[in-house]
mmCIF file of C-alpha atoms and ligand atoms in Angstrom:
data_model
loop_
_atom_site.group_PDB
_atom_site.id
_atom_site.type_symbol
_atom_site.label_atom_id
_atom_site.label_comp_id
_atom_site.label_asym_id
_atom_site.label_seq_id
_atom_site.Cartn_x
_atom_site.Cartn_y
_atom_site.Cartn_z
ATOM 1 C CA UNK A 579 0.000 0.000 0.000
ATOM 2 C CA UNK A 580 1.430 3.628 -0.710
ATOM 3 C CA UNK A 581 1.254 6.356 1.506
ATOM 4 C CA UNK A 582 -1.171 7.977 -0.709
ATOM 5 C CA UNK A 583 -3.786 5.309 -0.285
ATOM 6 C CA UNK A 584 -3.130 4.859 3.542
ATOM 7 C CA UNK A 585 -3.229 8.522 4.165
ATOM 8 C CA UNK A 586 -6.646 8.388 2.271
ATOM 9 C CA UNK A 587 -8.126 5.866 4.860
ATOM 10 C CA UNK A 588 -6.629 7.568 7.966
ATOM 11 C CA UNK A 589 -8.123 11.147 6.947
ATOM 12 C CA UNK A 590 -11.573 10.651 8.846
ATOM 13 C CA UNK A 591 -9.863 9.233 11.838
ATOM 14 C CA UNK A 592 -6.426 12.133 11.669
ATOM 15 C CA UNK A 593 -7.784 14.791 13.916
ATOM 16 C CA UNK A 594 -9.610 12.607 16.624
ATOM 17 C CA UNK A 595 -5.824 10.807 16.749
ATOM 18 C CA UNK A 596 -3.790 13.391 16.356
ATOM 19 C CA UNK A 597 -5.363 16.988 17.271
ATOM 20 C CA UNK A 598 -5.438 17.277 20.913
ATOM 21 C CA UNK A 599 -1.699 15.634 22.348
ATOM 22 C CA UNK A 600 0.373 17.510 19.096
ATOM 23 C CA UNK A 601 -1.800 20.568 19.832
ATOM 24 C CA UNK A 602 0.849 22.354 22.510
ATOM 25 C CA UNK A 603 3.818 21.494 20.009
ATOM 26 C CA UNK A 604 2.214 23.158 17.471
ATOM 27 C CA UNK A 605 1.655 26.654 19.414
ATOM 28 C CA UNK A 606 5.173 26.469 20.559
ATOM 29 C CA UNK A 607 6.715 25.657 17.016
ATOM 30 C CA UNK A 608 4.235 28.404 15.073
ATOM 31 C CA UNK A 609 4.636 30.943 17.992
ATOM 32 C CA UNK A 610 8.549 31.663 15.919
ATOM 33 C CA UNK A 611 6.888 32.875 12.888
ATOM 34 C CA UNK A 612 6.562 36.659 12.973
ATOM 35 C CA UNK A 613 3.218 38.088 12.210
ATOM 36 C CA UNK A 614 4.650 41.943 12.043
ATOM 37 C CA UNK A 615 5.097 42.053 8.120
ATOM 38 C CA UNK A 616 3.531 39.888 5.170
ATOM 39 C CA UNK A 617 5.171 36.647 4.351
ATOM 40 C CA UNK A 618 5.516 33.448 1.697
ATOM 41 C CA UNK A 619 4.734 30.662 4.165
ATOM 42 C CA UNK A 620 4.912 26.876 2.465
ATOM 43 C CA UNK A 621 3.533 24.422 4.659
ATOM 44 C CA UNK A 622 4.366 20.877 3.484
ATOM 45 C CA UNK A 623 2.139 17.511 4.184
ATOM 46 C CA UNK A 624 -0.202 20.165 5.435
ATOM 47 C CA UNK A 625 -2.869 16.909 5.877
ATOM 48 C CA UNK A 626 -6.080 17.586 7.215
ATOM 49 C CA UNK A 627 -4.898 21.426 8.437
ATOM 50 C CA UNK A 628 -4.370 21.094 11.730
ATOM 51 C CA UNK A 629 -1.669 24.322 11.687
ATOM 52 C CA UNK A 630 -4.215 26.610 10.504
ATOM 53 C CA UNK A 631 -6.096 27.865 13.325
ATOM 54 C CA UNK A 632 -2.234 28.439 14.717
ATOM 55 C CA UNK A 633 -1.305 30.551 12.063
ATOM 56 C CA UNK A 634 -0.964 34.908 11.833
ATOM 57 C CA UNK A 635 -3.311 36.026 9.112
ATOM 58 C CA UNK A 636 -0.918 38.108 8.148
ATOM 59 C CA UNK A 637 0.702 35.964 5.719
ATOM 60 C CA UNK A 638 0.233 34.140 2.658
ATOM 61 C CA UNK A 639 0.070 30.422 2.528
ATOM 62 C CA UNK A 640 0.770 27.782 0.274
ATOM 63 C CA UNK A 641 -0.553 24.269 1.594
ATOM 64 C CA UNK A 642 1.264 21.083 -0.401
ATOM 65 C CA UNK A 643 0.002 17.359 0.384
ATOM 66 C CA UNK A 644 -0.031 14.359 -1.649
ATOM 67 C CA UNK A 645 -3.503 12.764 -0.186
ATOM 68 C CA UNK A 646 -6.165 14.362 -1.637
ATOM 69 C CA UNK A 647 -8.822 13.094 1.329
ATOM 70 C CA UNK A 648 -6.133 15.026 3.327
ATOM 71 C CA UNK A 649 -6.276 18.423 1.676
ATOM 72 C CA UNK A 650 -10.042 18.254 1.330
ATOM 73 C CA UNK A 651 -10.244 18.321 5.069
ATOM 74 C CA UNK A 652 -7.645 21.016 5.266
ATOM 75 C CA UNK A 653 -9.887 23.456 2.546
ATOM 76 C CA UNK A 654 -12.425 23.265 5.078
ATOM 77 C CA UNK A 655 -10.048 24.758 7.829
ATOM 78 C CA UNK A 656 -9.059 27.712 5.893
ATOM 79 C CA UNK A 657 -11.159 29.859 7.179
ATOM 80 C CA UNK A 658 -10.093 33.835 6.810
ATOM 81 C CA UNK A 659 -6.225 32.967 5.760
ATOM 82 C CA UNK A 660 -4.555 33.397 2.806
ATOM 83 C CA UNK A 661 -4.155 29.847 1.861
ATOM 84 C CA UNK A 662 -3.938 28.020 -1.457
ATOM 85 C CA UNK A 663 -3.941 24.277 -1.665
ATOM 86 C CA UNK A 664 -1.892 22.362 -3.674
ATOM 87 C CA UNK A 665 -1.595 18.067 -4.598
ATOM 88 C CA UNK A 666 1.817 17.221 -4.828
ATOM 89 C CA UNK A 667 5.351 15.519 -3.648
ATOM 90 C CA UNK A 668 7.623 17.225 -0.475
ATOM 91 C CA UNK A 669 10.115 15.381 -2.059
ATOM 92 C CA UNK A 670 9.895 17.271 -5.325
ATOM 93 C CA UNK A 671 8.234 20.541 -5.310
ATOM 94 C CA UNK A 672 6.675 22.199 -7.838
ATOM 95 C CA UNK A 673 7.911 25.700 -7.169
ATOM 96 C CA UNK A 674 10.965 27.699 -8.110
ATOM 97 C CA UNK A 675 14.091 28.802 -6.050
ATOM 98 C CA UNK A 676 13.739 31.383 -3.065
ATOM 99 C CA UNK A 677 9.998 31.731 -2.946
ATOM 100 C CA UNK A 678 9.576 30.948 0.404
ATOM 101 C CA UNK A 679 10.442 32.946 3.900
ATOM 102 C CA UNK A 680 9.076 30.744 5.835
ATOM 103 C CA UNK A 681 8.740 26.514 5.627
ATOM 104 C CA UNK A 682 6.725 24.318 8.245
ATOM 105 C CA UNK A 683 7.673 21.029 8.272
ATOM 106 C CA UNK A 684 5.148 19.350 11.102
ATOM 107 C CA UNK A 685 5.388 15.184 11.067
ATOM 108 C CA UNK A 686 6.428 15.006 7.348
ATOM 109 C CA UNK A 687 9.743 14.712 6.930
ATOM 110 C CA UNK A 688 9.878 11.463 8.829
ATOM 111 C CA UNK A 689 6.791 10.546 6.849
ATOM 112 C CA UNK A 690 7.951 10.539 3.461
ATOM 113 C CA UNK A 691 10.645 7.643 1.736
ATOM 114 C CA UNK A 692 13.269 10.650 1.931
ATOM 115 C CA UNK A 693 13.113 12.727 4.045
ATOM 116 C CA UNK A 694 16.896 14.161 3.215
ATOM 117 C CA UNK A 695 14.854 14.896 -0.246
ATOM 118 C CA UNK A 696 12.058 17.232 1.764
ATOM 119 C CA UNK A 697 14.904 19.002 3.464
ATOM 120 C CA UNK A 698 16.803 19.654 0.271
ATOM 121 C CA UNK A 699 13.887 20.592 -1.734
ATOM 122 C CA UNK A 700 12.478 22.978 1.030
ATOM 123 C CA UNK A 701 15.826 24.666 1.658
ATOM 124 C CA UNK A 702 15.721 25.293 -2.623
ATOM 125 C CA UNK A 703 12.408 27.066 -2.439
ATOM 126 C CA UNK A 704 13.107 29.370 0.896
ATOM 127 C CA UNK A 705 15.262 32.166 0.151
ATOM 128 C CA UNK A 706 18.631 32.550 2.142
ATOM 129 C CA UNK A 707 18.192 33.071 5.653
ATOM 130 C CA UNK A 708 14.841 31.916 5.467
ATOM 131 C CA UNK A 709 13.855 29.123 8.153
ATOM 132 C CA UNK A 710 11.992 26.138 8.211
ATOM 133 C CA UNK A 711 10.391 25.046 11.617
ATOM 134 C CA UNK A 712 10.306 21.498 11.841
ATOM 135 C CA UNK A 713 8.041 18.630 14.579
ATOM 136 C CA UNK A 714 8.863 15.684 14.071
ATOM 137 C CA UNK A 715 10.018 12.330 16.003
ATOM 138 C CA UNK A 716 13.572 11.008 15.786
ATOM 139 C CA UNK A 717 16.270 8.890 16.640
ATOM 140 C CA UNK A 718 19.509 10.056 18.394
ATOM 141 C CA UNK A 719 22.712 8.874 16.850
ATOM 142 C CA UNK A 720 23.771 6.354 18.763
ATOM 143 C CA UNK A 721 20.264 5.977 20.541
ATOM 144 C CA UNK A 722 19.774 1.683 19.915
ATOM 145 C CA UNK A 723 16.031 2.511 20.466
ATOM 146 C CA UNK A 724 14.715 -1.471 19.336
ATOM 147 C CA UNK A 725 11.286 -0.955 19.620
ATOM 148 C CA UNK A 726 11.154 2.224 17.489
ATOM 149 C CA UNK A 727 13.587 0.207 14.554
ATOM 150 C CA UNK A 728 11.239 -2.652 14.623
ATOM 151 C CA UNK A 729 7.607 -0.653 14.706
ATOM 152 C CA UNK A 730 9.165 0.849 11.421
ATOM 153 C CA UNK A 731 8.914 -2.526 9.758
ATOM 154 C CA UNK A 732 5.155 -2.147 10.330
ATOM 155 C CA UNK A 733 4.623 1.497 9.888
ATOM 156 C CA UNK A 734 6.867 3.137 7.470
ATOM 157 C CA UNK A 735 4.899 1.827 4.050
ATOM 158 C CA UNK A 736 1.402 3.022 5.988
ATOM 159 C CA UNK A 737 2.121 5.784 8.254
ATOM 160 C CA UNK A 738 5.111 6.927 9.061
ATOM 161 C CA UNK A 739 9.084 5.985 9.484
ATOM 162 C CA UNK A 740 10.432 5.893 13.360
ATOM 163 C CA UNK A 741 14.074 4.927 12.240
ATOM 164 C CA UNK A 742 14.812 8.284 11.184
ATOM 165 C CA UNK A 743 18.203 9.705 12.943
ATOM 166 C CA UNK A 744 18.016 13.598 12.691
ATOM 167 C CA UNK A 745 21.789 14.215 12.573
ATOM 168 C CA UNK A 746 22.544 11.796 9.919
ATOM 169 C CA UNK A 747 19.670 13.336 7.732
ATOM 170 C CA UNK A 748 20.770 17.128 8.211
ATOM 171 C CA UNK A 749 24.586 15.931 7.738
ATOM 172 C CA UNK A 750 22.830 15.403 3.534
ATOM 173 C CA UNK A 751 21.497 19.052 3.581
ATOM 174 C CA UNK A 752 24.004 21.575 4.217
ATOM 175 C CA UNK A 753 22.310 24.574 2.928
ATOM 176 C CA UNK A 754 20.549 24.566 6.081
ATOM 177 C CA UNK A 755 22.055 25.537 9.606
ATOM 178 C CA UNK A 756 20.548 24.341 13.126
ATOM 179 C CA UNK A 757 19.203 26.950 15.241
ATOM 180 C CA UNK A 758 17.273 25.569 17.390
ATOM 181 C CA UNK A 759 16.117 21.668 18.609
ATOM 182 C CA UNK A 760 14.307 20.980 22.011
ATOM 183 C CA UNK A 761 12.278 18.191 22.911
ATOM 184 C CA UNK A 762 8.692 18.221 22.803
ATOM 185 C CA UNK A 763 7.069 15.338 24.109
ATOM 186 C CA UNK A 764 7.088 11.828 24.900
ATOM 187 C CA UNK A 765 10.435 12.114 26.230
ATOM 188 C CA UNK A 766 12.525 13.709 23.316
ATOM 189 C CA UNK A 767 11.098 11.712 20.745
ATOM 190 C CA UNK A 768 9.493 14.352 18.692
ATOM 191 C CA UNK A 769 11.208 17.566 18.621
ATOM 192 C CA UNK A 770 10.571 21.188 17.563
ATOM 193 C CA UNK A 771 13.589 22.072 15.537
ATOM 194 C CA UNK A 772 13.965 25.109 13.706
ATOM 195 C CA UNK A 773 16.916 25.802 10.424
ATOM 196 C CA UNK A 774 18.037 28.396 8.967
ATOM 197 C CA UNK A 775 18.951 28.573 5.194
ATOM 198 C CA UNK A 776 22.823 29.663 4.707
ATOM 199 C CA UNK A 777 23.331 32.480 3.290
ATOM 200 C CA UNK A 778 26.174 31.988 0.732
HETATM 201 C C1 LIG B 771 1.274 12.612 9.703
HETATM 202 S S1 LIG B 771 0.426 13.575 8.519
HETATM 203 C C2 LIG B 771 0.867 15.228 9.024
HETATM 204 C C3 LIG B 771 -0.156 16.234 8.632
HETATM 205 C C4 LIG B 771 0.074 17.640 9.209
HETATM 206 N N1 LIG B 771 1.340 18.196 8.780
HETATM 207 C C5 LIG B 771 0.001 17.642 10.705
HETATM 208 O O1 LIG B 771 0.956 18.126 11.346
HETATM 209 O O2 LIG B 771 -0.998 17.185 11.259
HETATM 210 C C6 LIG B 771 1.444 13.361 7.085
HETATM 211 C C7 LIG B 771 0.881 14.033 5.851
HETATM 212 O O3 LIG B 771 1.883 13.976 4.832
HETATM 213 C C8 LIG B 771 1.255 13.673 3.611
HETATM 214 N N2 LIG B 771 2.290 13.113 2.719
HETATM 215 C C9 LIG B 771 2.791 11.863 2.697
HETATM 216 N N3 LIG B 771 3.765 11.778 1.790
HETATM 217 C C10 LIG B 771 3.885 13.007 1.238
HETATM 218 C C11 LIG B 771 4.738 13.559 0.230
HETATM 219 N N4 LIG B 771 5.657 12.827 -0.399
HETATM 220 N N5 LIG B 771 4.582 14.852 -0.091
HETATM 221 C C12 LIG B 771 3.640 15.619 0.525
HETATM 222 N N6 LIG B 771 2.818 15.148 1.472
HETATM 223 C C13 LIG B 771 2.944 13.865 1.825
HETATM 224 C C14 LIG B 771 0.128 12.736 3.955
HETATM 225 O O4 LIG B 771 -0.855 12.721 2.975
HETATM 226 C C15 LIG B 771 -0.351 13.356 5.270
HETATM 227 O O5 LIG B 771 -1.341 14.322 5.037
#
């Protein structure tokens, strides 16, 4: 089964999962992006929208999914923002170089097959010194972690990877700097991490 189809059958059942324990990460991660002057905010795997009603209406969005049961649900979100919706691949965006200011990366670059691919792709869009701010659940290097490595047997074709060591991925994508990487819950295993695009 591809993501695609999974992500189709999990849609009706995301929010009532998902909303209320990632809720708190999400204010903490979108609290970083300014709402003082008009931006171009791309916010990847946006799924069933559950950044929106986080989000300054100052700026102007572009939502990018691959599911579209997913993005349906997110239309419905939109509310009074500035948000287009578009079907398509993190991996490979459809957009040109330094478009972006901004980037949100919440639980989709451990989603997809590559998620070195997302981070290259999104630091190619975002103009230098733009920043992505990124939720997501990872490995430590050196963490052994055998529960996580063998769940990913089961989930990573349906749902999501959970083999994913953060350091070796950002060691691939060098355009982008860390700034900033905390833990966020269940002890460490998703963080709120937040790059910076190198300015050359
Ligand atoms: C775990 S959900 C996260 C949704 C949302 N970002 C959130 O924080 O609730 C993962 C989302 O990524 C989407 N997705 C999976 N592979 C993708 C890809 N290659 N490109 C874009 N979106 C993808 C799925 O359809 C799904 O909506």
């Amino acid at each position: 089964m591809s993501l695609k189809h999974s992500y189709t059958l999990i849609a009706p059942v995301y929010d009532a999962i998902i909303r209320r324990p990632l809720a708190p990460a999400r204010r903490r991660s979108l609290a970083a992006l300014p709402a003082d002057r008009p931006c171009r905010v791309l916010v990847e795997g946006i799924g069933t929208g559950l950044d929106l009603p986080h989000l300054p209406a100052s700026h102007e969005y572009l939502g990018i999914d691959l599911t579209a049961a997913m993005l349906h649900r997110a239309q419905a979100r939109i509310g009074s923002l500035d948000v287009s919706l578009v079907q398509g691949d993190s991996q490979r965006l459809p957009f040109g170089n330094n478009c972006f200011d901004y980037a949100i990366l919440h639980l989709i670059v451990a989603v997809v097959p590559d998620g070195a691919a997302v981070l290259n792709e999104a630091a190619r869009v975002l103009r230098p010194a733009g920043r992505i701010f990124l939720l997501d659940k990872f490995l430590r290097r050196g963490e052994r972690a055998p529960a996580r490595r063998l769940l990913n047997l089961l989930t990573r074709h349906i749902a999501t990877r959970t083999d994913i060591v953060f350091e070796q991925l950002i060691e691939q994508v060098p355009r982008l700097r860390m700034l900033k990487d905390e833990p966020a819950l269940l002890g460490g295993w998703f963080r709120l991490i937040q790059l910076e695009k190198r300015v050359d």
